Amino acid sequence: MVRSAYLREHGLRFQEGKSHKDILWTIQLAAADGRFYFADRQDYLWVNNPASITHRPDYYDIRAASYIDVITD
C-alpha cells in the first residue's frame, strides 16, 4: 500500500496497460525516498492459467519487448 499523499507529493503514477510496469513502479517508489514494509502474510496468489500469455510460443519475445519498453520509458 502506498499513501496517496506520497504519490501526489512525488508526482508518481502507475502506468497501466503493458507487462512489467510494476518493475518501473517499484524503482520509482524506492528512488523517491520511500520506506518499505515487508509483511509476513500472503497477498499474492498465482494461478496456472492454460490460456495465459506465458504458454504462447513467442512468450519470451513478448517479455523481452516489454522489458525494453519499460527501460525506454
Coordinates of C-alpha atoms in Angstrom, one line a residue:
M1 CA 0.0 0.0 0.0
V2 CA 1.2 3.5 -0.8
R3 CA -0.3 6.6 0.7
S4 CA -2.0 8.8 -1.9
A5 CA -0.4 11.9 -0.4
Y6 CA 3.1 10.3 -1.0
L7 CA 2.2 9.7 -4.6
R8 CA 1.0 13.2 -5.2
E9 CA 4.0 14.7 -3.4
H10 CA 6.4 12.9 -5.7
G11 CA 4.3 13.0 -8.8
L12 CA 4.1 9.2 -9.1
R13 CA 1.6 7.4 -11.3
F14 CA 1.4 3.7 -12.2
Q15 CA 1.4 3.2 -16.0
E16 CA -1.2 0.7 -16.8
G17 CA -1.6 -1.4 -20.0
K18 CA 1.6 -3.4 -20.5
S19 CA 3.5 -6.1 -18.7
H20 CA 6.3 -5.4 -16.3
K21 CA 5.3 -1.9 -15.5
D22 CA 5.4 -2.9 -11.8
I23 CA 9.2 -3.0 -12.1
L24 CA 9.5 0.6 -13.1
W25 CA 6.9 1.5 -10.4
T26 CA 8.9 -0.2 -7.6
I27 CA 12.1 1.6 -8.7
Q28 CA 10.3 4.9 -8.8
L29 CA 8.9 4.4 -5.3
A30 CA 12.3 3.5 -3.9
A31 CA 14.0 6.4 -5.6
A32 CA 11.5 8.8 -4.2
D33 CA 12.9 8.3 -0.7
G34 CA 10.2 5.9 0.3
R35 CA 10.1 3.4 3.2
F36 CA 9.3 -0.2 2.7
Y37 CA 7.5 -2.7 4.9
F38 CA 7.6 -6.4 4.4
A39 CA 4.6 -8.3 5.8
D40 CA 4.7 -12.0 6.6
R41 CA 1.2 -12.6 5.2
Q42 CA 0.4 -13.7 1.7
D43 CA -1.2 -11.1 -0.5
Y44 CA -0.4 -12.5 -3.9
L45 CA -1.8 -15.7 -5.4
W46 CA -0.5 -17.3 -8.6
V47 CA -2.9 -19.5 -10.6
N48 CA -1.8 -21.6 -13.6
N49 CA -4.0 -20.5 -16.5
P50 CA -3.6 -22.6 -19.7
A51 CA -4.8 -19.6 -21.8
S52 CA -2.2 -17.3 -20.3
I53 CA 0.3 -15.4 -22.4
T54 CA 3.1 -17.4 -20.6
H55 CA 2.1 -20.5 -22.6
R56 CA 2.5 -18.9 -26.0
P57 CA 5.4 -20.0 -28.2
D58 CA 6.5 -16.3 -28.6
Y59 CA 6.2 -15.5 -24.8
Y60 CA 9.9 -14.8 -24.4
D61 CA 9.9 -12.4 -27.4
I62 CA 6.9 -10.6 -25.9
R63 CA 8.6 -10.5 -22.5
A64 CA 11.8 -9.1 -23.9
A65 CA 9.9 -6.4 -25.9
S66 CA 8.0 -5.5 -22.7
Y67 CA 11.2 -5.0 -20.7
I68 CA 12.7 -2.9 -23.5
D69 CA 9.5 -0.8 -23.4
V70 CA 9.9 -0.3 -19.6
I71 CA 13.5 0.7 -19.9
T72 CA 13.0 3.2 -22.7
D73 CA 10.1 5.0 -20.8

